[in-house]
């Protein structure tokens, strides 16, 4: 095949092992790390400035400009994008990235550019993210790209510098965990619900040191967008990365994208990609099984992504937790979230709904949201923000008329970026405000100081925006058809 | 990275334990976008006190910090090491360091020598007897010498070797440059390339 096979081991291997083996530049001896080649390095304004400064101090350049791409996302405003950025820190970070990209020759998609957007939305959209490659970025949600069968993980700023200078990283192999979800998902149950259930099951540290490989019929039935949502949140289970074996859906998604291989390269690539799925009999370091049919729409009630329950359930009581640390954490979380144990989650009123973030801001996510809110009005007093993951998603949504659906519903239709996922820009919750959010982190203050976050799927976010309380589409009157349609498309 | 064999400079006593990275560099300085120029941020809160050790004339140019146990605990910010380095410190001696801080220090050429607690107290006593005295940190011999007093320190072999050779992580990796190039020569043509920018469909 194309890659110089060091030595192809004769034992059955997992997907993760295959990708790893293909990227070993120097095998580490005596417990030393392997030197791993990096195929794609994504860069954004928050974690790159010191890396470029370090290169400058040592008189080094970027080794492979053709494997490096930068975009602006964390700090970008989602309104008035043609005006100067008001916040000084945000502006400095963005201006620094622009200067560094210019000086070192890195391709950059700036605010206003068609390919600007959240770094994890831009890579797949351009067809740069593909099976069997290694992807890194100075951002923990780099795990998103694993949906294509890539080995993708977040790195720190000194590692960003290391990759810029050498296109490699010294790494010790990760352990592997199979997460098998078998069966058919019920109507209205999406990838977001599955991953929230996985995290609630294995815990926010359950994946530590592992690459999670999502397998089983329920995963195969998900769209690429749904798989990205799952892999995106692997990090919330403490894992280094998440992966899904490539299949026909993966190839169909990639075909014809700007940077996808073409002609003979395409054939060669697909032939190689077909060899990637885990071999029969490959051994994982850990295994978890989930019955898809048992899953319901899921929502978090606490201040970490593992503190979640079925939306039809109630806020748990701290006494339910036998582990003293978990009990203490639950007590603190309930206090911060201002929730009483035993309250049905569907009685919880929200002030805001945030539809966006690298977990759920691709076109299918917006379509799912639109399928529920079309022809309706949002609940009084609820602020609804829809933020596309990239400028291109925004254009695509507008071409389909989704922007009108959103604005007629009473939502704000914004420009692309991380936005209220972390509130580095002006999109923040006020202290005490409660938000149903399609993002990935419900930590204290994540969406604004004192803000309270409930993580949900786009369908639940939409139903919640309609009713003003945490709701699933099945709580809406006369929506059987819409829910059915959204699910049929396996939208999210 | 500069090689480190021996270094002689003024020893500053920091008679506190559990100096966390928030004290070494407060969070407000993390907003900067450079990797150097953090000298003013070092111990910024403590330096507002005119009696703080680094505000005393004879310690202003100190380059070896002699601290109490559990130095560098708390957040993993690499800025803590940058601030010490930028101020001019070449070595920190303490009975115990937080692991992440030690790791970060080794990457930036800052020696972290583990000195037994009684020996740290001897060094403090020697400094008190002779404020502003010079100390010599010998990485080859793993000793610190101040006048008549000589104490040993520990540092793991790998970090010591890297510091003696002046290898940072990137420098170490680049010793394998030929193998990286050989790997690159065989990469498949279908693998992604960000350049040149492909023509995009019109919108
Ligand atoms: S959308 Fe949120 S999680 Fe994703 S990259 Fe941006 S800040 Fe991070």
XYZ file of C-alpha atoms and ligand atoms in Angstrom:
703
model
C 0.000 0.000 0.000
C 0.879 3.609 -0.009
C 2.374 3.937 3.419
C 5.696 2.345 4.203
C 4.586 -0.447 6.443
C 7.171 -0.664 9.166
C 6.288 -4.185 10.080
C 2.658 -5.222 9.643
C 1.900 -7.188 12.797
C 0.182 -10.495 12.198
C -2.245 -10.254 15.124
C -5.716 -8.785 14.603
C -5.611 -5.025 15.181
C -8.104 -2.338 16.109
C -8.765 0.706 13.937
C -6.762 2.869 16.347
C -3.772 0.510 16.283
C -3.753 0.473 12.495
C -3.700 4.245 12.213
C -1.043 4.465 14.898
C 1.202 1.834 13.317
C 1.028 3.686 10.021
C 2.367 6.870 11.581
C 5.339 5.646 13.580
C 8.421 7.533 12.412
C 10.657 6.241 15.195
C 9.620 3.405 17.471
C 10.348 4.310 21.085
C 12.506 1.861 22.991
C 12.605 1.122 26.726
C 9.395 2.914 27.563
C 10.284 5.968 25.475
C 7.445 7.437 23.403
C 7.009 6.708 19.700
C 7.594 9.592 17.322
C 4.286 9.948 15.452
C 3.800 11.755 12.143
C 0.988 14.309 11.983
C -0.962 14.542 8.719
C -3.072 17.587 9.506
C -2.514 20.438 11.956
C -5.415 22.801 12.633
C -4.596 26.129 14.235
C -6.724 28.819 15.896
C -6.061 32.080 17.691
C -6.183 30.996 21.329
C -3.511 28.320 21.616
C -1.127 29.325 18.849
C 0.439 32.703 19.743
C 3.091 31.356 22.118
C 3.855 28.490 19.769
C 4.706 30.913 16.965
C 6.630 33.073 19.424
C 8.638 30.017 20.456
C 9.496 29.273 16.822
C 10.588 32.847 16.348
C 12.805 32.771 19.461
C 14.613 29.692 18.169
C 14.770 30.855 14.567
C 12.614 27.972 13.375
C 9.966 27.878 10.660
C 6.862 25.786 9.989
C 8.019 22.453 8.573
C 4.932 21.640 6.502
C 2.815 24.626 5.552
C 0.887 22.290 3.267
C -0.327 20.275 6.256
C -1.283 23.297 8.338
C -4.399 25.465 8.247
C -5.675 28.188 10.554
C -9.028 29.775 11.246
C -10.481 32.291 13.689
C -13.247 31.001 15.896
C -13.083 31.272 19.686
C -13.031 35.059 19.946
C -14.925 36.110 16.861
C -18.080 38.149 17.273
C -21.259 36.719 15.744
C -22.781 40.128 15.033
C -21.311 43.150 13.245
C -18.408 41.107 11.994
C -17.213 43.974 9.832
C -16.553 46.203 12.845
C -13.340 46.087 14.896
C -13.517 43.620 17.790
C -14.279 45.579 20.940
C -12.678 43.333 23.561
C -8.963 44.034 23.699
C -7.791 40.512 24.517
C -9.930 38.989 21.806
C -8.714 41.509 19.294
C -5.089 40.980 20.243
C -5.361 37.207 19.871
C -6.935 37.498 16.459
C -4.541 40.143 15.224
C -1.632 38.056 16.493
C -2.851 35.035 14.539
C -3.149 37.159 11.405
C 0.383 38.469 11.840
C 1.801 35.023 12.548
C 0.004 33.439 9.599
C 1.359 36.145 7.353
C 4.912 35.943 8.685
C 5.146 32.141 8.590
C 3.011 31.632 5.492
C 0.190 29.651 7.106
C -3.124 29.466 5.248
C -5.658 31.367 7.325
C -9.415 31.755 7.004
C -10.247 35.044 8.673
C -13.522 36.457 9.843
C -15.569 37.350 6.773
C -13.984 34.603 4.662
C -16.234 31.823 3.310
C -14.212 29.125 5.007
C -13.946 30.788 8.389
C -15.599 28.931 11.218
C -15.083 26.612 14.133
C -11.906 24.728 13.426
C -13.639 21.339 13.850
C -16.370 22.247 11.405
C -13.992 23.666 8.810
C -11.671 20.621 8.535
C -14.349 18.076 7.561
C -16.217 20.571 5.410
C -13.142 21.182 3.263
C -12.559 17.460 2.936
C -9.240 17.779 4.777
C -10.341 15.415 7.525
C -10.255 11.876 6.157
C -9.915 8.265 7.291
C -6.611 6.875 8.455
C -4.861 10.183 9.068
C -3.576 11.833 12.250
C -5.093 15.213 13.120
C -4.061 17.537 15.941
C -5.124 20.975 17.114
C -4.534 22.999 20.252
C -8.089 22.287 21.312
C -9.527 19.353 23.212
C -12.497 18.844 20.883
C -10.192 17.816 18.069
C -11.604 14.382 18.849
C -14.463 15.399 16.496
C -12.427 14.397 13.444
C -12.279 10.780 14.656
C -15.743 10.358 13.124
C -13.958 9.742 9.812
C -11.716 7.031 11.211
C -8.876 9.480 11.793
C -6.759 9.553 14.948
C -7.511 13.069 16.160
C -6.685 14.615 19.507
C -6.107 17.901 21.274
C -2.636 19.125 22.261
C -1.127 21.880 24.428
C 0.667 24.998 23.236
C 4.187 23.566 23.490
C 3.012 20.606 21.425
C 1.557 23.020 18.880
C 5.048 24.501 18.581
C 6.511 21.014 18.315
C 4.187 20.053 15.465
C 4.747 23.338 13.649
C 8.503 22.780 13.804
C 8.715 19.034 13.193
C 5.288 17.774 11.956
C 5.632 15.013 14.573
C 4.875 14.405 18.228
C 6.501 12.062 20.739
C 3.606 10.016 22.113
C 2.939 6.850 24.043
C 0.238 4.624 22.512
C -3.274 5.127 23.861
C -5.323 2.265 25.265
C -8.448 1.257 23.330
C -12.034 1.004 24.512
C -14.875 -0.346 22.368
C -18.231 1.309 22.960
C -20.793 -0.807 21.186
C -24.285 0.586 20.689
C -26.508 -2.079 19.172
C -30.099 -1.788 18.029
C -32.341 0.902 16.668
C -32.605 4.371 18.169
C -36.132 5.446 18.999
C -37.690 8.393 17.158
C -36.339 11.661 18.543
C -33.216 10.017 20.010
C -30.065 11.417 18.424
C -26.291 11.081 18.524
C -26.153 13.746 21.227
C -28.401 11.673 23.477
C -26.276 8.593 22.864
C -23.024 10.299 23.805
C -24.549 11.959 26.877
C -25.750 8.514 27.955
C -22.275 7.057 27.323
C -20.646 9.744 29.474
C -23.213 9.286 32.239
C -22.440 5.565 32.132
C -18.630 5.582 32.116
C -18.150 8.881 33.965
C -16.157 12.001 33.125
C -12.917 10.130 33.850
C -13.997 6.766 32.493
C -12.177 7.248 29.217
C -8.893 8.503 30.650
C -5.942 7.295 28.587
C -8.203 5.639 26.010
C -9.238 6.060 22.429
C -12.954 5.236 22.350
C -14.112 3.369 19.274
C -17.865 3.672 18.720
C -19.265 0.584 17.009
C -22.462 -1.339 16.516
C -25.549 -0.962 14.344
C -26.774 2.227 16.023
C -23.486 3.966 15.242
C -23.471 2.720 11.650
C -26.955 4.175 11.234
C -25.786 7.670 12.242
C -24.949 10.281 9.636
C -21.399 11.679 9.499
C -22.679 14.697 11.431
C -24.043 12.424 14.142
C -20.753 10.547 14.339
C -18.924 13.859 14.677
C -21.203 14.806 17.561
C -20.329 11.542 19.312
C -16.582 11.773 18.734
C -16.602 15.451 19.673
C -17.711 14.676 23.207
C -15.319 11.763 23.774
C -13.131 14.233 25.604
C -15.956 14.816 28.101
C -15.552 11.180 29.134
C -11.871 11.955 29.713
C -10.733 10.129 26.546
C -7.907 11.319 24.300
C -9.880 10.578 21.164
C -12.993 8.965 19.722
C -13.174 7.043 16.467
C -15.681 5.459 14.120
C -14.556 3.064 11.393
C -14.957 4.526 7.910
C -17.683 3.084 5.691
C -19.669 3.974 2.581
C -21.235 6.965 4.352
C -17.789 8.314 5.115
C -16.685 7.972 1.513
C -19.909 9.512 0.204
C -19.518 12.481 2.554
C -15.958 13.107 1.386
C -16.334 12.580 -2.320
C -16.066 15.807 -4.271
C -15.109 18.023 -1.328
C -12.464 20.617 -2.156
C -9.516 18.735 -0.623
C -10.738 15.176 -0.950
C -8.562 13.024 -3.200
C -9.707 12.599 -6.770
C -9.051 10.330 -9.732
C -6.520 7.596 -9.048
C -5.733 9.051 -5.635
C -9.374 8.575 -4.692
C -9.368 4.922 -5.705
C -6.136 4.283 -3.903
C -7.419 6.075 -0.819
C -10.719 4.206 -0.715
C -8.944 0.881 -1.162
C -6.744 1.751 1.811
C -9.605 3.119 3.899
C -11.444 -0.178 3.490
C -8.601 -1.931 5.305
C -8.958 0.266 8.383
C -11.927 -1.157 10.341
C -10.914 -3.227 13.348
C -10.092 -6.826 12.499
C -12.273 -9.677 13.613
C -10.903 -10.784 16.961
C -9.007 -7.549 17.669
C -8.651 -7.080 21.409
C -9.662 -3.865 23.174
C -8.377 -2.886 26.605
C -11.948 -2.268 27.733
C -15.465 -2.761 26.373
C -18.821 -1.134 27.070
C -22.205 -2.205 25.661
C -25.286 -0.046 25.293
C -28.728 -1.070 24.094
C -29.865 1.589 21.647
C -33.534 0.789 22.159
C -33.333 1.782 25.815
C -32.063 5.293 25.134
C -34.226 8.373 25.470
C -33.577 12.053 24.899
C -30.984 13.003 27.493
C -30.255 16.170 29.423
C -27.673 17.201 31.995
C -28.843 18.499 35.360
C -25.419 19.252 36.886
C -22.148 20.997 36.205
C -20.229 18.305 34.373
C -21.287 16.402 31.245
C -21.529 13.132 33.191
C -24.312 14.504 35.381
C -27.147 13.660 33.021
C -30.417 11.722 33.018
C -33.296 10.955 30.684
C -35.325 14.047 29.978
C -38.421 12.221 31.198
C -36.751 11.738 34.606
C -36.317 13.886 37.683
C -33.422 15.803 39.188
C -31.567 13.175 41.248
C -30.984 13.480 44.981
C -27.354 13.604 46.153
C -28.082 10.703 48.527
C -28.529 8.459 45.482
C -24.793 8.566 44.909
C -22.849 6.054 46.981
C -19.448 7.519 46.135
C -18.834 10.365 48.623
C -17.078 12.516 46.018
C -19.932 12.126 43.566
C -22.423 12.919 46.300
C -20.570 16.079 47.260
C -20.277 17.040 43.594
C -24.029 16.514 43.134
C -24.795 18.698 46.154
C -22.612 21.496 44.829
C -24.051 21.118 41.347
C -27.665 21.300 42.518
C -26.886 24.409 44.481
C -25.136 26.070 41.550
C -27.883 25.012 39.154
C -30.584 26.091 41.634
C -32.432 22.792 41.279
C -34.354 20.718 43.826
C -33.956 16.951 43.898
C -37.096 15.239 42.618
C -38.137 18.043 40.257
C -39.221 16.635 36.872
C -36.726 17.968 34.340
C -39.556 18.905 32.040
C -40.717 21.426 34.663
C -37.419 23.306 34.447
C -37.841 26.703 32.845
C -35.057 28.218 30.710
C -34.109 31.793 29.855
C -32.095 30.999 26.767
C -31.546 28.382 24.082
C -28.181 28.126 22.347
C -28.073 26.217 19.092
C -24.433 25.961 18.018
C -20.855 24.842 18.905
C -18.581 22.258 17.312
C -20.821 19.544 18.790
C -23.967 20.560 16.904
C -23.636 23.387 14.413
C -23.362 21.631 11.090
C -26.032 21.922 8.435
C -27.860 18.762 9.524
C -28.050 20.057 13.074
C -29.601 23.282 11.831
C -32.029 21.304 9.677
C -33.063 19.223 12.678
C -33.643 22.353 14.736
C -35.573 23.943 11.893
C -37.744 20.839 11.458
C -39.203 21.493 14.910
C -39.439 25.282 14.969
C -40.738 25.765 11.423
C -44.038 27.567 11.504
C -43.939 28.106 15.257
C -43.161 30.989 17.611
C -40.660 30.722 20.413
C -41.888 30.860 23.998
C -42.195 34.342 25.479
C -39.178 35.599 27.360
C -36.804 32.972 25.971
C -33.798 34.203 24.046
C -32.910 31.858 21.203
C -29.588 32.052 19.382
C -28.709 30.003 16.324
C -25.016 30.108 15.469
C -23.777 28.159 12.447
C -20.454 26.352 12.830
C -18.905 27.951 9.787
C -19.501 30.710 7.288
C -20.209 28.025 4.690
C -22.845 26.383 6.879
C -24.414 29.804 7.221
C -24.527 30.229 3.443
C -25.914 26.739 2.978
C -28.628 27.337 5.570
C -29.571 30.611 3.914
C -29.735 28.943 0.522
C -32.277 26.528 2.012
C -34.223 29.334 3.652
C -33.485 28.140 7.170
C -32.529 31.655 8.258
C -36.126 32.745 7.592
C -37.444 29.777 9.544
C -35.280 30.814 12.489
C -36.043 34.515 12.409
C -39.778 33.922 11.949
C -39.592 31.663 14.965
C -38.083 34.570 16.899
C -34.488 33.308 17.051
C -31.360 35.373 16.425
C -29.490 34.208 13.336
C -25.784 34.839 13.831
C -22.428 34.629 12.106
C -20.170 31.609 12.589
C -17.961 30.936 15.598
C -17.722 29.289 19.017
C -19.999 31.958 20.442
C -21.879 31.062 23.593
C -20.224 27.654 23.838
C -17.610 29.375 25.966
C -18.460 33.056 25.861
C -15.014 34.365 24.934
C -16.860 36.797 22.702
C -19.833 38.920 23.850
C -22.291 35.985 23.560
C -22.714 35.149 27.224
C -25.328 34.253 29.782
C -26.038 36.724 32.565
C -25.516 35.477 36.144
C -28.322 33.111 37.137
C -29.619 32.668 33.594
C -30.496 29.122 32.576
C -29.795 27.829 29.095
C -30.608 24.714 27.076
C -27.490 24.378 24.977
C -26.399 22.065 22.169
C -22.745 22.574 23.172
C -20.532 20.168 25.091
C -19.623 21.637 28.475
C -21.870 22.602 31.349
C -19.093 23.623 33.750
C -19.802 26.435 36.192
C -19.591 29.739 34.389
C -18.750 28.169 31.029
C -21.363 30.176 29.116
C -20.943 33.295 31.232
C -20.276 33.944 34.899
C -23.056 32.438 37.011
C -24.802 31.011 33.927
C -26.503 27.606 34.182
C -26.209 25.153 31.317
C -28.272 22.086 30.385
C -26.685 20.105 27.562
C -29.210 18.817 25.032
C -29.616 17.719 21.412
C -30.769 20.120 18.679
C -34.234 18.497 18.721
C -34.572 18.993 22.469
C -33.183 22.535 22.167
C -35.835 23.314 19.565
C -38.727 21.836 21.554
C -37.466 23.687 24.632
C -37.413 26.947 22.713
C -41.027 26.359 21.725
C -42.307 25.540 25.216
C -39.932 27.487 27.427
C -39.313 24.457 29.620
C -36.970 21.530 28.925
C -38.957 19.490 26.394
C -38.627 16.831 23.773
C -40.310 17.090 20.376
C -42.855 14.492 21.524
C -44.140 17.029 24.062
C -45.263 19.327 21.275
C -48.739 19.053 19.885
C -49.194 17.899 16.366
C -45.567 17.220 15.582
C -45.528 13.531 14.942
C -44.829 14.219 11.293
C -41.917 16.565 11.946
C -40.231 14.350 14.480
C -40.673 11.457 12.132
C -39.082 13.369 9.307
C -36.164 14.548 11.394
C -35.501 11.070 12.604
C -35.870 9.472 9.262
C -33.141 11.672 7.935
C -31.177 10.565 11.008
C -30.527 14.183 11.180
C -28.206 14.573 14.099
C 17.934 25.783 24.349
C 21.080 26.941 26.127
C 23.270 24.195 27.603
C 23.511 24.049 31.356
C 26.635 22.680 33.016
C 27.334 24.889 35.982
C 25.868 28.196 36.968
C 26.953 30.667 39.618
C 24.665 33.444 40.770
C 22.964 35.102 43.702
C 20.795 32.767 45.781
C 17.411 34.142 46.843
C 15.723 32.493 49.817
C 11.975 31.985 49.378
C 11.054 30.666 52.778
C 7.588 29.440 51.971
C 6.128 26.048 51.209
C 3.512 25.109 48.605
C 4.223 28.041 46.307
C 1.597 27.401 43.643
C 1.673 28.534 40.034
C -0.972 31.159 40.760
C 1.523 32.837 43.090
C 4.372 32.397 40.632
C 2.277 34.095 37.952
C -1.281 35.305 38.575
C -3.942 34.374 36.020
C -4.337 37.904 34.635
C -0.977 37.563 32.898
C -2.118 34.524 30.932
C -3.847 36.726 28.381
C -0.581 37.697 26.772
C 0.298 36.305 23.388
C 4.074 36.011 23.740
C 6.242 33.312 25.228
C 8.789 35.760 26.631
C 8.678 39.031 28.522
C 7.027 37.682 31.661
C 9.668 39.004 34.103
C 7.296 41.625 35.508
C 4.640 38.975 36.131
C 6.802 36.796 38.358
C 5.354 36.703 41.892
C 3.422 39.825 40.867
C 1.215 39.885 43.959
C 4.011 39.291 46.422
C 6.205 41.874 44.767
C 3.758 44.584 45.794
C 5.144 44.086 49.292
C 8.352 46.154 49.550
C 9.822 43.592 51.949
C 9.390 40.688 49.568
C 12.720 39.027 48.991
C 13.071 39.981 45.321
C 12.410 43.623 46.226
C 15.508 43.707 48.408
C 18.381 45.239 46.538
C 20.824 42.403 47.119
C 18.425 39.797 45.687
C 17.202 41.791 42.738
C 19.554 39.982 40.386
C 19.148 36.560 41.948
C 19.336 33.614 39.565
C 18.945 30.667 41.926
C 15.761 30.377 43.958
C 15.934 28.381 47.187
C 12.358 27.519 48.121
C 10.381 25.449 50.601
C 8.688 22.143 49.740
C 5.906 21.627 47.138
C 7.036 24.300 44.742
C 4.950 24.772 41.589
C 1.700 23.080 42.598
C -1.664 24.063 41.117
C -2.524 24.850 37.525
C -0.280 23.407 34.833
C 0.401 26.799 33.217
C 3.736 26.814 31.424
C 3.829 30.554 32.040
C 5.119 29.876 35.562
C 8.361 28.569 34.116
C 8.548 31.323 31.508
C 8.207 33.953 34.241
C 11.017 32.458 36.343
C 13.224 32.110 33.289
C 12.496 35.613 32.018
C 13.258 37.116 35.418
C 16.665 35.498 35.148
C 16.388 32.350 37.234
C 18.441 29.420 35.987
C 17.707 27.020 38.827
C 15.209 26.407 41.614
C 16.108 24.275 44.629
C 13.328 22.807 46.753
C 12.721 19.654 48.789
C 9.799 18.784 46.495
C 8.342 19.994 43.185
C 4.947 19.453 41.611
C 5.369 16.996 38.713
C 3.897 19.112 35.941
C 5.978 22.112 36.962
C 9.128 19.961 36.926
C 8.252 18.667 33.482
C 7.608 22.155 32.125
C 10.830 23.470 33.690
C 12.928 20.745 32.090
C 11.567 21.730 28.688
C 12.624 25.366 29.126
C 16.129 24.863 30.504
C 15.285 25.668 34.121
C 17.037 23.285 36.552
C 14.821 21.948 39.335
C 17.109 20.408 41.956
C 15.531 18.379 44.741
C 17.456 19.128 47.923
C 16.755 17.409 51.253
C 14.782 19.653 53.583
C 17.540 19.951 56.248
C 19.949 20.978 53.491
C 17.556 23.651 52.242
C 17.485 25.018 55.770
C 21.277 24.998 55.860
C 21.361 26.995 52.647
C 18.854 29.485 54.077
C 21.034 29.797 57.196
C 24.130 30.343 55.066
C 22.345 33.034 53.045
C 21.143 34.704 56.237
C 24.755 34.785 57.475
C 25.930 36.218 54.172
C 23.036 37.931 52.352
C 23.506 38.238 48.621
C 26.060 35.434 48.512
C 26.648 33.538 45.300
C 25.750 29.896 44.914
C 27.130 27.492 42.331
C 24.827 24.872 40.861
C 26.834 22.104 39.233
C 24.563 19.933 37.134
C 27.313 17.502 36.194
C 28.134 16.779 39.853
C 24.566 17.473 41.088
C 25.807 19.748 43.844
C 25.027 23.248 45.057
C 27.871 25.116 46.765
C 27.623 28.288 48.781
C 30.885 29.235 50.487
C 31.864 26.356 52.736
C 28.519 24.632 52.370
C 28.040 21.998 49.728
C 24.829 19.971 49.339
C 23.768 17.389 46.799
C 20.573 17.571 44.749
C 18.549 15.106 42.712
C 17.335 15.468 39.185
C 16.286 12.610 36.940
C 18.886 11.330 34.480
C 16.899 12.055 31.350
C 16.173 15.689 32.224
C 19.772 16.195 33.343
C 21.086 14.799 30.076
C 18.811 17.073 28.078
C 19.824 20.139 30.071
C 23.521 19.297 29.800
C 23.147 18.899 26.042
C 20.822 21.870 25.691
C 18.106 19.827 23.975
C 14.543 21.030 24.119
C 11.826 18.641 22.896
C 11.952 20.031 19.400
C 15.744 19.846 19.314
C 15.545 16.226 20.384
C 13.016 15.366 17.733
C 15.056 17.121 15.085
C 17.929 14.748 15.813
C 15.693 12.326 13.930
C 15.326 14.690 11.011
C 16.574 12.140 8.490
C 13.974 9.635 9.607
C 11.200 12.207 9.424
C 12.272 13.063 5.897
C 12.395 9.373 4.974
C 8.878 8.904 6.313
C 7.675 11.929 4.362
C 9.173 10.609 1.164
C 6.795 7.644 1.316
C 3.558 9.300 2.343
C 0.672 8.455 0.057
C -0.460 11.031 -2.465
C -4.069 11.005 -1.289
C -3.247 12.362 2.146
C -4.668 15.840 2.744
C -2.867 18.978 1.657
C -3.973 22.428 2.716
C -1.951 24.101 -0.040
C -2.280 25.219 -2.687
C -5.727 26.560 -1.936
C -8.143 24.659 -4.169
C -10.561 26.511 -6.381
C -13.868 26.682 -4.507
C -17.275 26.300 -6.095
C -18.981 29.629 -6.602
C -21.737 30.435 -4.138
S -17.339 25.437 19.849
Fe -16.857 25.324 22.004
S -15.936 23.349 22.343
Fe -15.939 23.735 20.156
S -13.936 24.574 19.713
Fe -15.307 26.285 20.092
S -15.134 26.707 22.268
Fe -14.244 24.709 21.937
